[in-house]
């Protein structure tokens, strides 16, 4: 979730368009981003002192992210 999405979510809660429970469910997954083929942990560096490392066995450098 980026800053703009977070701001939009908070505005929806304030206006009553989103319930607090719905917002909390969205915030629960805040440090993670599901790309469908990978789940990125954006807060790992805060918890562990270094960012997430992605093992890309048999990936080619021109296309490291796509399955």
Rosetta silent file (secondary structure, phi, psi, omega in degrees, C-alpha in Angstrom):
SEQUENCE: XXXXXXXXXXXXXXXXXXXXXXXXXXXXXXXXXXXXXXXXXXXXXXXXXXXXXXXXXXXXXXXXXXX
SCORE:     score description
SCORE:     0.000 S_00000001
   1 L     0.000  127.955  178.693    0.000    0.000    0.000 S_00000001
   2 L   -94.805  176.484 -175.333    1.459    3.332   -0.971 S_00000001
   3 H   -59.926  -40.184 -179.556    0.918    6.708    0.671 S_00000001
   4 H   -64.328  -43.542  178.662   -1.870    7.716   -1.730 S_00000001
   5 H   -64.620  -38.529  178.377   -3.823    4.504   -1.111 S_00000001
   6 H   -63.912  -44.397  178.580   -3.417    4.927    2.637 S_00000001
   7 H   -62.338  -42.690  177.958   -4.699    8.497    2.458 S_00000001
   8 H   -61.970  -41.777  178.748   -7.676    7.398    0.337 S_00000001
   9 H   -62.207  -45.059  179.895   -8.483    4.638    2.812 S_00000001
  10 H   -64.845  -37.414  176.884   -8.404    7.040    5.761 S_00000001
  11 H   -65.223  -38.270  178.329  -10.647    9.506    3.920 S_00000001
  12 H   -65.552  -37.540  176.952  -13.142    6.703    3.207 S_00000001
  13 H   -66.391  -45.318 -178.850  -13.237    5.795    6.906 S_00000001
  14 H   -60.760  -40.021 -177.905  -13.707    9.430    7.879 S_00000001
  15 H   -81.670  -11.381 -179.982  -16.554    9.884    5.386 S_00000001
  16 L    90.462    3.135  179.152  -18.223    6.610    6.384 S_00000001
  17 L   -74.245  -21.575  177.958  -17.769    4.962    2.969 S_00000001
  18 L  -131.099  137.850  178.417  -15.582    2.289    4.584 S_00000001
  19 L   -78.836  161.919  177.824  -16.035    0.752    8.003 S_00000001
  20 H   -61.760  -40.268  179.177  -13.266    0.647   10.550 S_00000001
  21 H   -62.857  -40.621  177.749  -13.228   -3.161   10.345 S_00000001
  22 H   -64.449  -42.139  178.968  -12.813   -3.053    6.557 S_00000001
  23 H   -65.024  -41.664  179.603   -9.969   -0.561    6.882 S_00000001
  24 H   -63.240  -37.538  177.617   -8.255   -2.654    9.553 S_00000001
  25 H   -63.353  -39.124  178.359   -8.432   -5.700    7.282 S_00000001
  26 H   -70.288  -39.261 -178.941   -6.701   -3.736    4.516 S_00000001
  27 H   -70.874  -24.711 -179.083   -4.079   -2.342    6.896 S_00000001
  28 H   -59.537  -33.029 -179.698   -3.307   -5.793    8.251 S_00000001
  29 L   -98.212   15.797 -176.150   -1.546   -6.651    5.000 S_00000001
  30 L   -50.248  -47.129 -175.987    0.167   -3.244    4.732 S_00000001
  31 L   -75.227   -4.709 -176.782    3.763   -4.489    4.756 S_00000001
  32 E  -115.654  149.193  176.263    3.065   -7.086    2.071 S_00000001
  33 E  -131.533  120.820  179.966    2.258   -6.787   -1.612 S_00000001
  34 E   -94.427  114.410 -179.510    0.816   -9.746   -3.495 S_00000001
  35 L   -94.519    2.631 -177.785    1.822   -9.640   -7.151 S_00000001
  36 L    93.070  -45.643  178.968    0.096  -12.917   -7.963 S_00000001
  37 L  -107.104   -5.794  178.100    3.362  -14.714   -8.669 S_00000001
  38 L  -157.558  150.374  175.808    5.207  -13.359   -5.606 S_00000001
  39 E  -116.207  108.772 -174.062    4.399  -11.875   -2.210 S_00000001
  40 E   -88.198  133.313  178.214    6.796   -9.026   -1.451 S_00000001
  41 E  -100.912   97.055 -176.174    7.681   -8.185    2.164 S_00000001
  42 L   -76.034  -19.008 -176.976    8.327   -4.417    2.142 S_00000001
  43 L  -101.677    7.093 -179.675    8.946   -4.169    5.893 S_00000001
  44 H   -57.401  -40.410 -178.527   11.552   -6.913    6.185 S_00000001
  45 H   -63.873  -30.182  177.026   14.354   -4.347    6.354 S_00000001
  46 H   -70.898  -36.489 -177.954   12.652   -2.727    9.356 S_00000001
  47 H   -84.559  -37.313 -171.196   12.378   -6.054   11.176 S_00000001
  48 H  -110.159  -14.482 -179.806   15.610   -7.768   10.106 S_00000001
  49 L    91.798   -2.302  175.814   17.992   -4.942    9.171 S_00000001
  50 L  -149.993  150.675 -176.157   18.205   -5.916    5.493 S_00000001
  51 L   -71.340  167.170  178.057   15.648   -6.031    2.652 S_00000001
  52 L   -63.579  138.618  176.949   14.001   -9.152    1.329 S_00000001
  53 L  -106.987  132.747 -179.502   16.165  -11.212   -0.985 S_00000001
  54 L  -107.469  119.635  178.268   14.471  -12.951   -3.874 S_00000001
  55 L   -80.517  120.325 -176.824   16.021  -16.199   -5.049 S_00000001
  56 L  -117.465   53.022 -179.727   15.706  -16.303   -8.834 S_00000001
  57 L   -55.347  131.448  177.938   17.092  -19.684   -9.778 S_00000001
  58 L    66.059   18.179  174.068   17.036  -20.145  -13.546 S_00000001
  59 L   -90.367  149.771  176.390   15.787  -16.592  -14.128 S_00000001
  60 L  -100.937  149.553 -173.911   17.396  -14.490  -16.828 S_00000001
  61 H   -64.314  -25.311 -179.535   18.472  -10.945  -16.078 S_00000001
  62 H   -78.542  -10.082 -179.539   16.271   -9.392  -18.768 S_00000001
  63 H  -150.064   62.613 -173.761   13.115  -10.814  -17.114 S_00000001
  64 L   -75.892  -18.045 -172.635   13.762  -11.571  -13.415 S_00000001
  65 L   -98.952  -19.711 -174.892   10.243  -10.948  -12.078 S_00000001
  66 L   -94.937  138.869 -178.243    7.922  -12.854  -14.360 S_00000001
  67 L   -65.971    0.000    0.000    7.253  -16.569  -13.919 S_00000001
